Amino acid sequence: MKHKEGGKSISGWAYIIIGIGVSVYSHIVRTANPEHGAMTLFFYLGIIFAAVGAGKILLGRKNKEATIAERRVEDDYTRKLQQQQRLWREHVQREERTPAQHSIIGCPKCNARNYSTANYCYQCGTQLR
Ligand SMILES: [Zn+2]
């Protein structure tokens, strides 16, 4: 990823250097030989080339910022996910540690084992709570 970003900005600089080079060269040729009308075109082409290069560099920088922001959101999401997993693990461990305390109770009349959530004994019908 980093290598790709670097390559993008290097190609932007290459555009600028080539563009300026073409502009300067055509400007020199035109000054020496004013009858070379085509050199004016090359002069402006060079400037456009350099502008494209500058645009590439700016765009590359913007993409880099976007990538950093994206990574931050990903990190946030990963952290939340890990927190969720940790809470779930703690919850499961708590359940494993105290299974008898809340899940099974004995009926006061017939001593049948009932779930603590039951309102009546499943065997004799005695109210449990
Ligand atoms: Zn009972």
PDB file of C-alpha atoms and ligand atoms in Angstrom:
ATOM      1  CA  MET A   1       0.000   0.000   0.000  1.00  0.00           C
ATOM      2  CA  LYS A   2       2.716   2.430   1.042  1.00  0.00           C
ATOM      3  CA  HIS A   3       4.785   1.539  -2.014  1.00  0.00           C
ATOM      4  CA  LYS A   4       1.845   2.281  -4.327  1.00  0.00           C
ATOM      5  CA  GLU A   5       1.272   5.735  -2.765  1.00  0.00           C
ATOM      6  CA  GLY A   6       4.966   6.560  -3.121  1.00  0.00           C
ATOM      7  CA  GLY A   7       4.900   5.531  -6.784  1.00  0.00           C
ATOM      8  CA  LYS A   8       1.902   7.759  -7.422  1.00  0.00           C
ATOM      9  CA  SER A   9       3.604  10.892  -6.057  1.00  0.00           C
ATOM     10  CA  ILE A  10       6.863  10.077  -7.889  1.00  0.00           C
ATOM     11  CA  SER A  11       4.989   9.891 -11.222  1.00  0.00           C
ATOM     12  CA  GLY A  12       3.385  13.258 -10.344  1.00  0.00           C
ATOM     13  CA  TRP A  13       6.830  14.809  -9.882  1.00  0.00           C
ATOM     14  CA  ALA A  14       7.966  13.229 -13.184  1.00  0.00           C
ATOM     15  CA  TYR A  15       5.045  14.965 -14.946  1.00  0.00           C
ATOM     16  CA  ILE A  16       6.043  18.314 -13.429  1.00  0.00           C
ATOM     17  CA  ILE A  17       9.742  17.915 -14.338  1.00  0.00           C
ATOM     18  CA  ILE A  18       8.972  16.798 -17.918  1.00  0.00           C
ATOM     19  CA  GLY A  19       6.345  19.565 -18.308  1.00  0.00           C
ATOM     20  CA  ILE A  20       8.696  22.294 -17.092  1.00  0.00           C
ATOM     21  CA  GLY A  21      11.513  20.838 -19.225  1.00  0.00           C
ATOM     22  CA  VAL A  22       9.326  20.907 -22.372  1.00  0.00           C
ATOM     23  CA  SER A  23       8.164  24.469 -21.586  1.00  0.00           C
ATOM     24  CA  VAL A  24      11.678  25.763 -20.983  1.00  0.00           C
ATOM     25  CA  TYR A  25      13.060  23.970 -24.071  1.00  0.00           C
ATOM     26  CA  SER A  26      10.289  25.238 -26.384  1.00  0.00           C
ATOM     27  CA  HIS A  27      10.630  28.734 -24.917  1.00  0.00           C
ATOM     28  CA  ILE A  28      14.393  28.727 -25.648  1.00  0.00           C
ATOM     29  CA  VAL A  29      13.869  27.388 -29.201  1.00  0.00           C
ATOM     30  CA  ARG A  30      11.122  29.970 -29.878  1.00  0.00           C
ATOM     31  CA  THR A  31      13.279  32.833 -28.560  1.00  0.00           C
ATOM     32  CA  ALA A  32      16.179  31.714 -30.786  1.00  0.00           C
ATOM     33  CA  ASN A  33      13.966  31.057 -33.839  1.00  0.00           C
ATOM     34  CA  PRO A  34      10.780  33.203 -33.725  1.00  0.00           C
ATOM     35  CA  GLU A  35       9.508  31.531 -36.946  1.00  0.00           C
ATOM     36  CA  HIS A  36       8.972  28.233 -34.992  1.00  0.00           C
ATOM     37  CA  GLY A  37       5.272  28.882 -34.307  1.00  0.00           C
ATOM     38  CA  ALA A  38       4.670  25.273 -33.159  1.00  0.00           C
ATOM     39  CA  MET A  39       6.940  25.870 -30.162  1.00  0.00           C
ATOM     40  CA  THR A  40       4.246  28.097 -28.564  1.00  0.00           C
ATOM     41  CA  LEU A  41       1.974  25.035 -28.529  1.00  0.00           C
ATOM     42  CA  PHE A  42       4.710  22.948 -26.895  1.00  0.00           C
ATOM     43  CA  PHE A  43       5.236  25.677 -24.318  1.00  0.00           C
ATOM     44  CA  TYR A  44       1.584  25.495 -23.191  1.00  0.00           C
ATOM     45  CA  LEU A  45       1.552  21.696 -23.432  1.00  0.00           C
ATOM     46  CA  GLY A  46       4.495  21.647 -21.021  1.00  0.00           C
ATOM     47  CA  ILE A  47       2.603  23.846 -18.567  1.00  0.00           C
ATOM     48  CA  ILE A  48      -0.477  21.600 -18.806  1.00  0.00           C
ATOM     49  CA  PHE A  49       1.745  18.551 -18.243  1.00  0.00           C
ATOM     50  CA  ALA A  50       3.203  20.126 -15.108  1.00  0.00           C
ATOM     51  CA  ALA A  51      -0.317  21.040 -13.876  1.00  0.00           C
ATOM     52  CA  VAL A  52      -1.440  17.421 -14.362  1.00  0.00           C
ATOM     53  CA  GLY A  53       1.577  16.314 -12.321  1.00  0.00           C
ATOM     54  CA  ALA A  54       0.655  18.732  -9.508  1.00  0.00           C
ATOM     55  CA  GLY A  55      -2.918  17.418  -9.635  1.00  0.00           C
ATOM     56  CA  LYS A  56      -1.655  13.849  -9.367  1.00  0.00           C
ATOM     57  CA  ILE A  57       0.394  14.693  -6.281  1.00  0.00           C
ATOM     58  CA  LEU A  58      -2.526  16.505  -4.616  1.00  0.00           C
ATOM     59  CA  LEU A  59      -4.879  13.625  -5.447  1.00  0.00           C
ATOM     60  CA  GLY A  60      -2.362  11.111  -4.094  1.00  0.00           C
ATOM     61  CA  ARG A  61      -2.175  13.044  -0.842  1.00  0.00           C
ATOM     62  CA  LYS A  62      -5.980  13.157  -0.577  1.00  0.00           C
ATOM     63  CA  ASN A  63      -6.169   9.396  -1.125  1.00  0.00           C
ATOM     64  CA  LYS A  64      -3.562   8.901   1.582  1.00  0.00           C
ATOM     65  CA  GLU A  65      -5.648  10.935   4.042  1.00  0.00           C
ATOM     66  CA  ALA A  66      -8.749   8.943   3.107  1.00  0.00           C
ATOM     67  CA  THR A  67      -6.850   5.693   3.685  1.00  0.00           C
ATOM     68  CA  ILE A  68      -5.749   6.874   7.129  1.00  0.00           C
ATOM     69  CA  ALA A  69      -9.338   7.827   8.058  1.00  0.00           C
ATOM     70  CA  GLU A  70     -10.555   4.447   6.778  1.00  0.00           C
ATOM     71  CA  ARG A  71      -7.946   2.647   8.846  1.00  0.00           C
ATOM     72  CA  ARG A  72      -9.056   4.596  11.934  1.00  0.00           C
ATOM     73  CA  VAL A  73     -12.659   3.452  11.432  1.00  0.00           C
ATOM     74  CA  GLU A  74     -11.455  -0.137  10.980  1.00  0.00           C
ATOM     75  CA  ASP A  75      -9.430   0.076  14.198  1.00  0.00           C
ATOM     76  CA  ASP A  76     -12.483   1.424  16.000  1.00  0.00           C
ATOM     77  CA  TYR A  77     -14.598  -1.423  14.694  1.00  0.00           C
ATOM     78  CA  THR A  78     -11.989  -4.030  15.661  1.00  0.00           C
ATOM     79  CA  ARG A  79     -11.741  -2.561  19.163  1.00  0.00           C
ATOM     80  CA  LYS A  80     -15.532  -2.665  19.582  1.00  0.00           C
ATOM     81  CA  LEU A  81     -15.627  -6.239  18.321  1.00  0.00           C
ATOM     82  CA  GLN A  82     -12.888  -7.292  20.757  1.00  0.00           C
ATOM     83  CA  GLN A  83     -14.737  -5.564  23.594  1.00  0.00           C
ATOM     84  CA  GLN A  84     -17.913  -7.387  22.640  1.00  0.00           C
ATOM     85  CA  GLN A  85     -16.063 -10.720  22.577  1.00  0.00           C
ATOM     86  CA  ARG A  86     -14.462 -10.009  25.951  1.00  0.00           C
ATOM     87  CA  LEU A  87     -17.853  -9.151  27.507  1.00  0.00           C
ATOM     88  CA  TRP A  88     -19.348 -12.316  26.053  1.00  0.00           C
ATOM     89  CA  ARG A  89     -16.476 -14.432  27.404  1.00  0.00           C
ATOM     90  CA  GLU A  90     -16.931 -12.900  30.860  1.00  0.00           C
ATOM     91  CA  HIS A  91     -20.645 -13.563  30.677  1.00  0.00           C
ATOM     92  CA  VAL A  92     -20.085 -17.215  29.712  1.00  0.00           C
ATOM     93  CA  GLN A  93     -17.510 -17.681  32.488  1.00  0.00           C
ATOM     94  CA  ARG A  94     -19.943 -16.236  35.018  1.00  0.00           C
ATOM     95  CA  GLU A  95     -22.635 -18.643  33.841  1.00  0.00           C
ATOM     96  CA  GLU A  96     -20.255 -21.596  34.140  1.00  0.00           C
ATOM     97  CA  ARG A  97     -19.155 -20.606  37.614  1.00  0.00           C
ATOM     98  CA  THR A  98     -22.676 -20.400  39.079  1.00  0.00           C
ATOM     99  CA  PRO A  99     -24.903 -22.863  37.255  1.00  0.00           C
ATOM    100  CA  ALA A 100     -26.709 -24.411  40.281  1.00  0.00           C
ATOM    101  CA  GLN A 101     -27.409 -21.179  42.096  1.00  0.00           C
ATOM    102  CA  HIS A 102     -29.952 -19.817  39.696  1.00  0.00           C
ATOM    103  CA  SER A 103     -31.057 -22.626  37.409  1.00  0.00           C
ATOM    104  CA  ILE A 104     -32.309 -25.430  39.718  1.00  0.00           C
ATOM    105  CA  ILE A 105     -34.337 -25.245  42.949  1.00  0.00           C
ATOM    106  CA  GLY A 106     -35.948 -27.989  45.036  1.00  0.00           C
ATOM    107  CA  CYS A 107     -39.703 -28.047  45.608  1.00  0.00           C
ATOM    108  CA  PRO A 108     -40.466 -27.384  49.343  1.00  0.00           C
ATOM    109  CA  LYS A 109     -43.240 -30.047  49.344  1.00  0.00           C
ATOM    110  CA  CYS A 110     -42.084 -32.957  47.149  1.00  0.00           C
ATOM    111  CA  ASN A 111     -38.436 -32.000  46.768  1.00  0.00           C
ATOM    112  CA  ALA A 112     -38.578 -32.291  42.947  1.00  0.00           C
ATOM    113  CA  ARG A 113     -35.922 -30.333  41.134  1.00  0.00           C
ATOM    114  CA  ASN A 114     -37.424 -27.350  39.342  1.00  0.00           C
ATOM    115  CA  TYR A 115     -35.973 -24.540  37.279  1.00  0.00           C
ATOM    116  CA  SER A 116     -35.749 -21.365  39.339  1.00  0.00           C
ATOM    117  CA  THR A 117     -37.743 -19.583  36.624  1.00  0.00           C
ATOM    118  CA  ALA A 118     -40.786 -21.880  37.220  1.00  0.00           C
ATOM    119  CA  ASN A 119     -43.695 -20.476  39.192  1.00  0.00           C
ATOM    120  CA  TYR A 120     -45.135 -23.917  40.115  1.00  0.00           C
ATOM    121  CA  CYS A 121     -43.558 -27.334  40.743  1.00  0.00           C
ATOM    122  CA  TYR A 122     -43.841 -29.475  37.608  1.00  0.00           C
ATOM    123  CA  GLN A 123     -44.642 -32.571  39.755  1.00  0.00           C
ATOM    124  CA  CYS A 124     -47.046 -31.505  42.506  1.00  0.00           C
ATOM    125  CA  GLY A 125     -48.067 -28.033  41.412  1.00  0.00           C
ATOM    126  CA  THR A 126     -46.971 -26.260  44.577  1.00  0.00           C
ATOM    127  CA  GLN A 127     -46.375 -22.585  44.092  1.00  0.00           C
ATOM    128  CA  LEU A 128     -42.621 -21.994  44.148  1.00  0.00           C
ATOM    129  CA  ARG A 129     -42.700 -18.216  44.420  1.00  0.00           C
TER     130      ARG A 129
HETATM  131 ZN    ZN B   1     -43.397 -30.291  44.182  1.00  0.00          ZN
END
